[in-house]
Amino acid sequence: MRSSPERHDHQGTATTAASMIDAAPYPVLLVGADGTVGRVNPAARLLLRSAEPGMPLADAAPGWLVEAHLGYGDGSPPARGPIGARTFEAHASRGDDGSEVVWWLVDDTDRRLAVDALRVQQERTDFLAEASSRLLSSLNLDRCMRVTARLAAQNLAEAALVIAPSTGRKHPIAYCGPDGVVVRDELVIDPAELPGLAEALQGFPPVPSRWIDPATAPAWLPSAGLGQIGAMVVTALPGHGIPAGALVLLGGSARSSFSEGEEVFARLFAARAGAAMSAARLYAEQASITQTLMRELLPPRVSRLEGAELAAGYRPGGPAERIGGDFYDLHPAADAAGESLIVLGDVCGKGLEAAVLTGKIRNTLRALLPLADDHHLVLNLLNGVLLNDDAHARFVTLVLASLRRVGGSLELRMTNAGHPSPLIVRADGRVETVESKGTLIGVLDQIKSQTVTVVLAPGESCLLYTDGVTEAKGGPLGDELYGEERLCAALEQCAGMPGQAMVEHVQMLASQWTGHVHQDDMALVVVTAPRGAHLSAVGGHGPGRFTA
């Protein structure tokens, strides 16, 4: 009996499908509607050694594939799971009769490992970026040590210890345990007791963690909250020129060592932490040096001079500056019968360079105090010093004011060297200009000067100021100088006002004129004749007082 063409075609199609399954380079299982394995290609037999046609899928394949088959429907996503040491992705399609399911198993172990490695690398990159941001957000060494210890304990190990170079006999340390709490301390330690620590503190490459026996950890090594130490990594914190310290990573008893990748990652983190700590240390050192040097450049505190009331004010040109080219100095008389000296000046220029020359001028004038009775001689000697200074091609304007008590009044001898003229505020509100002229200091070989004597009655004041007041630019259009005329008009309202109030009033008016924008340095000194007679303190001790 001849077979029908339809049956012949079906058999041919089935034979072709079976041949394709057997020839496929991937493991393939053909599973019937009843869950029985219908066909296993050679690649599947190598992978699933117990798989044979006619046996239930549950006996031939891993559980995850069985669950995927039971839940399979058109549009179901690929299933994924392990077979031995590898992982596979199972793709399904319907057989020719629509009741069978063909499972194609694709080994995705390498792809998964690559994806996992990429994810880990991305996480580490993100962490290093965040660590750099947090470490560099402050130039405080203590904060940098704390942040380093906390980040390392939270992301690199179970606990971390940051050890800074010794200060004397002790090493500053920051320890962070599993609880995330950072403890700062100073310990007397012997770096040689911990393998690799002495080398790390000198900036040498780290010792591999597999070479360090945790059982040899010294007693001084903190391990609060960690329990038994299972592994350690000691790496240097490289700095700018010299090491910033060392980083010790501690693993718990569940960790036998750190992998090579973890150690490399720890060194990348240590490089950023060391740079931040080194920058913080350098900033602290420079700030300390600057503070020490600036202490000699800042204007002196106002103190009472014999027989006079004093007030002073200073404002540098820039909002971020503390010193500049304007200055004043107060030198009390050596005895009650002598003259006290007030110096107010303005060095050409602004900022630190002008302040350095200011310091030199102040020191020179301090050395010339024994000659202060002769203003011209003092100015002439200072002029010679500046002309011979090749490092500073700058000039200075000055006012020297020697003062002494004469009865109930105050006598001032003033010499002007190219500086704005002092102003006298009389008791009735009149403002007078002290007509003392002189040449700049540090420009000409020979200088000219004129000394003028002024007497202040009780309650009257003399204002010494720099051109930062009169040359303050502002006004309605922002391009007009404040000028001496406006200053005199303002002082007319200051008759009888205390000296400090007068200083603050002038500073306020100049600031308002410029729209509160700093432009030039500004220095003011107000000398006021006391309003009453001076009484000596009982027994000759103390400053005494003035009567009303």
PDB file of N, CA, C and O in Angstrom, residues 109-170:
ATOM      1  N   THR A 109      28.510  31.950  30.495  1.00  0.00           N
ATOM      2  CA  THR A 109      29.393  32.163  31.654  1.00  0.00           C
ATOM      3  C   THR A 109      30.347  33.325  31.421  1.00  0.00           C
ATOM      4  O   THR A 109      30.489  34.219  32.264  1.00  0.00           O
ATOM      5  N   ASP A 110      31.020  33.329  30.274  1.00  0.00           N
ATOM      6  CA  ASP A 110      32.008  34.383  30.002  1.00  0.00           C
ATOM      7  C   ASP A 110      31.349  35.751  29.903  1.00  0.00           C
ATOM      8  O   ASP A 110      31.883  36.758  30.393  1.00  0.00           O
ATOM      9  N   ARG A 111      30.175  35.764  29.250  1.00  0.00           N
ATOM     10  CA  ARG A 111      29.477  37.053  29.159  1.00  0.00           C
ATOM     11  C   ARG A 111      29.069  37.564  30.531  1.00  0.00           C
ATOM     12  O   ARG A 111      29.214  38.745  30.851  1.00  0.00           O
ATOM     13  N   ARG A 112      28.543  36.610  31.355  1.00  0.00           N
ATOM     14  CA  ARG A 112      28.129  37.015  32.708  1.00  0.00           C
ATOM     15  C   ARG A 112      29.313  37.503  33.528  1.00  0.00           C
ATOM     16  O   ARG A 112      29.221  38.506  34.243  1.00  0.00           O
ATOM     17  N   LEU A 113      30.451  36.801  33.398  1.00  0.00           N
ATOM     18  CA  LEU A 113      31.641  37.240  34.135  1.00  0.00           C
ATOM     19  C   LEU A 113      32.094  38.618  33.660  1.00  0.00           C
ATOM     20  O   LEU A 113      32.519  39.459  34.472  1.00  0.00           O
ATOM     21  N   ALA A 114      32.013  38.847  32.356  1.00  0.00           N
ATOM     22  CA  ALA A 114      32.400  40.160  31.825  1.00  0.00           C
ATOM     23  C   ALA A 114      31.465  41.251  32.319  1.00  0.00           C
ATOM     24  O   ALA A 114      31.894  42.354  32.685  1.00  0.00           O
ATOM     25  N   VAL A 115      30.163  40.931  32.349  1.00  0.00           N
ATOM     26  CA  VAL A 115      29.178  41.908  32.844  1.00  0.00           C
ATOM     27  C   VAL A 115      29.412  42.186  34.318  1.00  0.00           C
ATOM     28  O   VAL A 115      29.382  43.347  34.762  1.00  0.00           O
ATOM     29  N   ASP A 116      29.662  41.126  35.087  1.00  0.00           N
ATOM     30  CA  ASP A 116      29.922  41.314  36.511  1.00  0.00           C
ATOM     31  C   ASP A 116      31.190  42.132  36.736  1.00  0.00           C
ATOM     32  O   ASP A 116      31.236  43.011  37.609  1.00  0.00           O
ATOM     33  N   ALA A 117      32.232  41.835  35.949  1.00  0.00           N
ATOM     34  CA  ALA A 117      33.485  42.581  36.084  1.00  0.00           C
ATOM     35  C   ALA A 117      33.286  44.049  35.729  1.00  0.00           C
ATOM     36  O   ALA A 117      33.819  44.950  36.396  1.00  0.00           O
ATOM     37  N   LEU A 118      32.486  44.288  34.668  1.00  0.00           N
ATOM     38  CA  LEU A 118      32.203  45.672  34.271  1.00  0.00           C
ATOM     39  C   LEU A 118      31.413  46.395  35.359  1.00  0.00           C
ATOM     40  O   LEU A 118      31.676  47.568  35.655  1.00  0.00           O
ATOM     41  N   ARG A 119      30.443  45.676  35.961  1.00  0.00           N
ATOM     42  CA  ARG A 119      29.660  46.287  37.028  1.00  0.00           C
ATOM     43  C   ARG A 119      30.540  46.620  38.226  1.00  0.00           C
ATOM     44  O   ARG A 119      30.450  47.717  38.801  1.00  0.00           O
ATOM     45  N   VAL A 120      31.423  45.685  38.611  1.00  0.00           N
ATOM     46  CA  VAL A 120      32.325  45.931  39.735  1.00  0.00           C
ATOM     47  C   VAL A 120      33.241  47.113  39.439  1.00  0.00           C
ATOM     48  O   VAL A 120      33.471  47.984  40.291  1.00  0.00           O
ATOM     49  N   GLN A 121      33.745  47.144  38.186  1.00  0.00           N
ATOM     50  CA  GLN A 121      34.633  48.238  37.818  1.00  0.00           C
ATOM     51  C   GLN A 121      33.902  49.573  37.855  1.00  0.00           C
ATOM     52  O   GLN A 121      34.456  50.584  38.303  1.00  0.00           O
ATOM     53  N   GLN A 122      32.653  49.587  37.402  1.00  0.00           N
ATOM     54  CA  GLN A 122      31.869  50.818  37.434  1.00  0.00           C
ATOM     55  C   GLN A 122      31.602  51.258  38.862  1.00  0.00           C
ATOM     56  O   GLN A 122      31.691  52.456  39.195  1.00  0.00           O
ATOM     57  N   GLU A 123      31.283  50.287  39.728  1.00  0.00           N
ATOM     58  CA  GLU A 123      31.054  50.605  41.134  1.00  0.00           C
ATOM     59  C   GLU A 123      32.316  51.167  41.771  1.00  0.00           C
ATOM     60  O   GLU A 123      32.265  52.124  42.551  1.00  0.00           O
ATOM     61  N   ARG A 124      33.457  50.580  41.429  1.00  0.00           N
ATOM     62  CA  ARG A 124      34.711  51.072  42.001  1.00  0.00           C
ATOM     63  C   ARG A 124      35.059  52.454  41.477  1.00  0.00           C
ATOM     64  O   ARG A 124      35.541  53.310  42.229  1.00  0.00           O
ATOM     65  N   THR A 125      34.787  52.665  40.185  1.00  0.00           N
ATOM     66  CA  THR A 125      35.032  53.999  39.621  1.00  0.00           C
ATOM     67  C   THR A 125      34.153  55.047  40.290  1.00  0.00           C
ATOM     68  O   THR A 125      34.621  56.144  40.634  1.00  0.00           O
ATOM     69  N   ASP A 126      32.884  54.713  40.478  1.00  0.00           N
ATOM     70  CA  ASP A 126      31.969  55.633  41.158  1.00  0.00           C
ATOM     71  C   ASP A 126      32.432  55.896  42.585  1.00  0.00           C
ATOM     72  O   ASP A 126      32.371  57.037  43.075  1.00  0.00           O
ATOM     73  N   PHE A 127      32.906  54.837  43.257  1.00  0.00           N
ATOM     74  CA  PHE A 127      33.368  55.008  44.633  1.00  0.00           C
ATOM     75  C   PHE A 127      34.599  55.905  44.699  1.00  0.00           C
ATOM     76  O   PHE A 127      34.697  56.787  45.558  1.00  0.00           O
ATOM     77  N   LEU A 128      35.555  55.705  43.770  1.00  0.00           N
ATOM     78  CA  LEU A 128      36.758  56.533  43.777  1.00  0.00           C
ATOM     79  C   LEU A 128      36.419  57.991  43.494  1.00  0.00           C
ATOM     80  O   LEU A 128      37.024  58.904  44.080  1.00  0.00           O
ATOM     81  N   ALA A 129      35.450  58.212  42.602  1.00  0.00           N
ATOM     82  CA  ALA A 129      35.037  59.592  42.320  1.00  0.00           C
ATOM     83  C   ALA A 129      34.401  60.231  43.552  1.00  0.00           C
ATOM     84  O   ALA A 129      34.696  61.392  43.903  1.00  0.00           O
ATOM     85  N   GLU A 130      33.538  59.463  44.233  1.00  0.00           N
ATOM     86  CA  GLU A 130      32.912  59.984  45.445  1.00  0.00           C
ATOM     87  C   GLU A 130      33.952  60.207  46.540  1.00  0.00           C
ATOM     88  O   GLU A 130      33.918  61.220  47.259  1.00  0.00           O
ATOM     89  N   ALA A 131      34.903  59.265  46.663  1.00  0.00           N
ATOM     90  CA  ALA A 131      35.942  59.401  47.677  1.00  0.00           C
ATOM     91  C   ALA A 131      36.782  60.640  47.425  1.00  0.00           C
ATOM     92  O   ALA A 131      37.098  61.399  48.352  1.00  0.00           O
ATOM     93  N   SER A 132      37.157  60.884  46.172  1.00  0.00           N
ATOM     94  CA  SER A 132      37.945  62.073  45.852  1.00  0.00           C
ATOM     95  C   SER A 132      37.184  63.340  46.214  1.00  0.00           C
ATOM     96  O   SER A 132      37.750  64.283  46.770  1.00  0.00           O
ATOM     97  N   SER A 133      35.890  63.357  45.899  1.00  0.00           N
ATOM     98  CA  SER A 133      35.078  64.535  46.203  1.00  0.00           C
ATOM     99  C   SER A 133      35.011  64.782  47.707  1.00  0.00           C
ATOM    100  O   SER A 133      35.179  65.920  48.170  1.00  0.00           O
ATOM    101  N   ARG A 134      34.777  63.728  48.470  1.00  0.00           N
ATOM    102  CA  ARG A 134      34.651  63.896  49.916  1.00  0.00           C
ATOM    103  C   ARG A 134      35.986  64.225  50.571  1.00  0.00           C
ATOM    104  O   ARG A 134      36.054  65.011  51.520  1.00  0.00           O
ATOM    105  N   LEU A 135      37.060  63.629  50.069  1.00  0.00           N
ATOM    106  CA  LEU A 135      38.380  63.872  50.661  1.00  0.00           C
ATOM    107  C   LEU A 135      38.878  65.285  50.363  1.00  0.00           C
ATOM    108  O   LEU A 135      39.518  65.912  51.202  1.00  0.00           O
ATOM    109  N   LEU A 136      38.586  65.777  49.172  1.00  0.00           N
ATOM    110  CA  LEU A 136      39.103  67.086  48.770  1.00  0.00           C
ATOM    111  C   LEU A 136      38.170  68.225  49.140  1.00  0.00           C
ATOM    112  O   LEU A 136      38.454  69.376  48.829  1.00  0.00           O
ATOM    113  N   SER A 137      37.052  67.905  49.785  1.00  0.00           N
ATOM    114  CA  SER A 137      36.108  68.967  50.166  1.00  0.00           C
ATOM    115  C   SER A 137      36.584  69.745  51.382  1.00  0.00           C
ATOM    116  O   SER A 137      35.987  70.751  51.741  1.00  0.00           O
ATOM    117  N   SER A 138      37.644  69.282  52.015  1.00  0.00           N
ATOM    118  CA  SER A 138      38.151  69.966  53.202  1.00  0.00           C
ATOM    119  C   SER A 138      39.664  69.887  53.220  1.00  0.00           C
ATOM    120  O   SER A 138      40.261  68.892  52.798  1.00  0.00           O
ATOM    121  N   LEU A 139      40.306  70.953  53.682  1.00  0.00           N
ATOM    122  CA  LEU A 139      41.753  70.961  53.842  1.00  0.00           C
ATOM    123  C   LEU A 139      42.121  70.818  55.315  1.00  0.00           C
ATOM    124  O   LEU A 139      43.113  71.378  55.780  1.00  0.00           O
ATOM    125  N   ASN A 140      41.301  70.055  56.024  1.00  0.00           N
ATOM    126  CA  ASN A 140      41.550  69.784  57.432  1.00  0.00           C
ATOM    127  C   ASN A 140      42.099  68.365  57.558  1.00  0.00           C
ATOM    128  O   ASN A 140      41.452  67.401  57.149  1.00  0.00           O
ATOM    129  N   LEU A 141      43.306  68.222  58.109  1.00  0.00           N
ATOM    130  CA  LEU A 141      43.965  66.917  58.168  1.00  0.00           C
ATOM    131  C   LEU A 141      43.180  65.928  59.015  1.00  0.00           C
ATOM    132  O   LEU A 141      43.033  64.753  58.643  1.00  0.00           O
ATOM    133  N   ASP A 142      42.661  66.366  60.141  1.00  0.00           N
ATOM    134  CA  ASP A 142      41.907  65.466  61.012  1.00  0.00           C
ATOM    135  C   ASP A 142      40.681  64.932  60.277  1.00  0.00           C
ATOM    136  O   ASP A 142      40.390  63.726  60.341  1.00  0.00           O
ATOM    137  N   ARG A 143      39.978  65.785  59.560  1.00  0.00           N
ATOM    138  CA  ARG A 143      38.790  65.333  58.829  1.00  0.00           C
ATOM    139  C   ARG A 143      39.186  64.371  57.714  1.00  0.00           C
ATOM    140  O   ARG A 143      38.491  63.380  57.464  1.00  0.00           O
ATOM    141  N   CYS A 144      40.287  64.641  57.013  1.00  0.00           N
ATOM    142  CA  CYS A 144      40.740  63.745  55.949  1.00  0.00           C
ATOM    143  C   CYS A 144      41.047  62.357  56.498  1.00  0.00           C
ATOM    144  O   CYS A 144      40.718  61.343  55.866  1.00  0.00           O
ATOM    145  N   MET A 145      41.666  62.278  57.668  1.00  0.00           N
ATOM    146  CA  MET A 145      41.972  60.978  58.269  1.00  0.00           C
ATOM    147  C   MET A 145      40.692  60.243  58.628  1.00  0.00           C
ATOM    148  O   MET A 145      40.562  59.037  58.393  1.00  0.00           O
ATOM    149  N   ARG A 146      39.737  60.958  59.174  1.00  0.00           N
ATOM    150  CA  ARG A 146      38.465  60.330  59.546  1.00  0.00           C
ATOM    151  C   ARG A 146      37.720  59.810  58.313  1.00  0.00           C
ATOM    152  O   ARG A 146      37.200  58.687  58.309  1.00  0.00           O
ATOM    153  N   VAL A 147      37.650  60.639  57.272  1.00  0.00           N
ATOM    154  CA  VAL A 147      36.942  60.236  56.057  1.00  0.00           C
ATOM    155  C   VAL A 147      37.631  59.038  55.411  1.00  0.00           C
ATOM    156  O   VAL A 147      36.977  58.097  54.938  1.00  0.00           O
ATOM    157  N   THR A 148      38.960  59.049  55.398  1.00  0.00           N
ATOM    158  CA  THR A 148      39.712  57.933  54.810  1.00  0.00           C
ATOM    159  C   THR A 148      39.415  56.633  55.545  1.00  0.00           C
ATOM    160  O   THR A 148      39.149  55.592  54.927  1.00  0.00           O
ATOM    161  N   ALA A 149      39.458  56.675  56.877  1.00  0.00           N
ATOM    162  CA  ALA A 149      39.202  55.466  57.661  1.00  0.00           C
ATOM    163  C   ALA A 149      37.776  54.962  57.452  1.00  0.00           C
ATOM    164  O   ALA A 149      37.542  53.754  57.281  1.00  0.00           O
ATOM    165  N   ARG A 150      36.808  55.855  57.428  1.00  0.00           N
ATOM    166  CA  ARG A 150      35.408  55.435  57.287  1.00  0.00           C
ATOM    167  C   ARG A 150      35.137  54.866  55.893  1.00  0.00           C
ATOM    168  O   ARG A 150      34.495  53.820  55.752  1.00  0.00           O
ATOM    169  N   LEU A 151      35.625  55.524  54.845  1.00  0.00           N
ATOM    170  CA  LEU A 151      35.411  55.027  53.492  1.00  0.00           C
ATOM    171  C   LEU A 151      36.062  53.672  53.285  1.00  0.00           C
ATOM    172  O   LEU A 151      35.491  52.776  52.656  1.00  0.00           O
ATOM    173  N   ALA A 152      37.265  53.502  53.833  1.00  0.00           N
ATOM    174  CA  ALA A 152      37.968  52.228  53.668  1.00  0.00           C
ATOM    175  C   ALA A 152      37.242  51.111  54.400  1.00  0.00           C
ATOM    176  O   ALA A 152      37.110  49.993  53.883  1.00  0.00           O
ATOM    177  N   ALA A 153      36.745  51.388  55.607  1.00  0.00           N
ATOM    178  CA  ALA A 153      36.051  50.354  56.377  1.00  0.00           C
ATOM    179  C   ALA A 153      34.716  49.981  55.743  1.00  0.00           C
ATOM    180  O   ALA A 153      34.277  48.832  55.821  1.00  0.00           O
ATOM    181  N   GLN A 154      34.075  50.921  55.087  1.00  0.00           N
ATOM    182  CA  GLN A 154      32.759  50.665  54.504  1.00  0.00           C
ATOM    183  C   GLN A 154      32.825  50.036  53.118  1.00  0.00           C
ATOM    184  O   GLN A 154      31.874  49.390  52.686  1.00  0.00           O
ATOM    185  N   ASN A 155      33.961  50.209  52.412  1.00  0.00           N
ATOM    186  CA  ASN A 155      34.010  49.773  51.024  1.00  0.00           C
ATOM    187  C   ASN A 155      35.151  48.827  50.680  1.00  0.00           C
ATOM    188  O   ASN A 155      35.087  48.160  49.636  1.00  0.00           O
ATOM    189  N   LEU A 156      36.188  48.765  51.512  1.00  0.00           N
ATOM    190  CA  LEU A 156      37.350  47.949  51.169  1.00  0.00           C
ATOM    191  C   LEU A 156      37.567  46.774  52.101  1.00  0.00           C
ATOM    192  O   LEU A 156      38.198  45.789  51.710  1.00  0.00           O
ATOM    193  N   ALA A 157      37.125  46.883  53.330  1.00  0.00           N
ATOM    194  CA  ALA A 157      37.386  45.840  54.324  1.00  0.00           C
ATOM    195  C   ALA A 157      36.348  45.955  55.429  1.00  0.00           C
ATOM    196  O   ALA A 157      35.421  46.763  55.352  1.00  0.00           O
ATOM    197  N   GLU A 158      36.508  45.120  56.465  1.00  0.00           N
ATOM    198  CA  GLU A 158      35.595  45.189  57.613  1.00  0.00           C
ATOM    199  C   GLU A 158      36.009  46.297  58.581  1.00  0.00           C
ATOM    200  O   GLU A 158      35.187  46.853  59.307  1.00  0.00           O
ATOM    201  N   ALA A 159      37.302  46.629  58.614  1.00  0.00           N
ATOM    202  CA  ALA A 159      37.812  47.690  59.486  1.00  0.00           C
ATOM    203  C   ALA A 159      39.042  48.288  58.830  1.00  0.00           C
ATOM    204  O   ALA A 159      39.681  47.671  57.968  1.00  0.00           O
ATOM    205  N   ALA A 160      39.363  49.529  59.204  1.00  0.00           N
ATOM    206  CA  ALA A 160      40.508  50.213  58.595  1.00  0.00           C
ATOM    207  C   ALA A 160      41.183  51.105  59.623  1.00  0.00           C
ATOM    208  O   ALA A 160      40.530  51.652  60.525  1.00  0.00           O
ATOM    209  N   LEU A 161      42.488  51.254  59.458  1.00  0.00           N
ATOM    210  CA  LEU A 161      43.297  52.080  60.355  1.00  0.00           C
ATOM    211  C   LEU A 161      44.167  53.000  59.511  1.00  0.00           C
ATOM    212  O   LEU A 161      44.878  52.544  58.613  1.00  0.00           O
ATOM    213  N   VAL A 162      44.086  54.305  59.761  1.00  0.00           N
ATOM    214  CA  VAL A 162      44.929  55.293  59.097  1.00  0.00           C
ATOM    215  C   VAL A 162      45.993  55.744  60.093  1.00  0.00           C
ATOM    216  O   VAL A 162      45.663  56.179  61.196  1.00  0.00           O
ATOM    217  N   ILE A 163      47.255  55.635  59.704  1.00  0.00           N
ATOM    218  CA  ILE A 163      48.375  56.007  60.576  1.00  0.00           C
ATOM    219  C   ILE A 163      49.150  57.133  59.909  1.00  0.00           C
ATOM    220  O   ILE A 163      49.663  56.973  58.794  1.00  0.00           O
ATOM    221  N   ALA A 164      49.226  58.279  60.566  1.00  0.00           N
ATOM    222  CA  ALA A 164      49.961  59.424  60.041  1.00  0.00           C
ATOM    223  C   ALA A 164      51.387  59.396  60.567  1.00  0.00           C
ATOM    224  O   ALA A 164      51.676  58.724  61.564  1.00  0.00           O
ATOM    225  N   PRO A 165      52.306  60.117  59.903  1.00  0.00           N
ATOM    226  CA  PRO A 165      53.683  60.191  60.409  1.00  0.00           C
ATOM    227  C   PRO A 165      53.709  60.716  61.836  1.00  0.00           C
ATOM    228  O   PRO A 165      52.835  61.468  62.264  1.00  0.00           O
ATOM    229  N   SER A 166      54.735  60.300  62.557  1.00  0.00           N
ATOM    230  CA  SER A 166      54.808  60.610  63.983  1.00  0.00           C
ATOM    231  C   SER A 166      54.991  62.096  64.228  1.00  0.00           C
ATOM    232  O   SER A 166      55.613  62.811  63.446  1.00  0.00           O
ATOM    233  N   THR A 167      54.411  62.561  65.325  1.00  0.00           N
ATOM    234  CA  THR A 167      54.639  63.907  65.843  1.00  0.00           C
ATOM    235  C   THR A 167      55.280  63.725  67.212  1.00  0.00           C
ATOM    236  O   THR A 167      54.600  63.542  68.204  1.00  0.00           O
ATOM    237  N   GLY A 168      56.606  63.753  67.229  1.00  0.00           N
ATOM    238  CA  GLY A 168      57.306  63.401  68.464  1.00  0.00           C
ATOM    239  C   GLY A 168      57.406  61.893  68.583  1.00  0.00           C
ATOM    240  O   GLY A 168      57.836  61.188  67.662  1.00  0.00           O
ATOM    241  N   ARG A 169      56.930  61.346  69.691  1.00  0.00           N
ATOM    242  CA  ARG A 169      56.979  59.914  69.920  1.00  0.00           C
ATOM    243  C   ARG A 169      55.689  59.221  69.499  1.00  0.00           C
ATOM    244  O   ARG A 169      55.634  57.990  69.412  1.00  0.00           O
ATOM    245  N   LYS A 170      54.645  59.973  69.223  1.00  0.00           N
ATOM    246  CA  LYS A 170      53.344  59.379  68.953  1.00  0.00           C
ATOM    247  C   LYS A 170      52.954  59.525  67.483  1.00  0.00           C
ATOM    248  O   LYS A 170      53.331  60.486  66.814  1.00  0.00           O
TER     249      LYS A 170
END
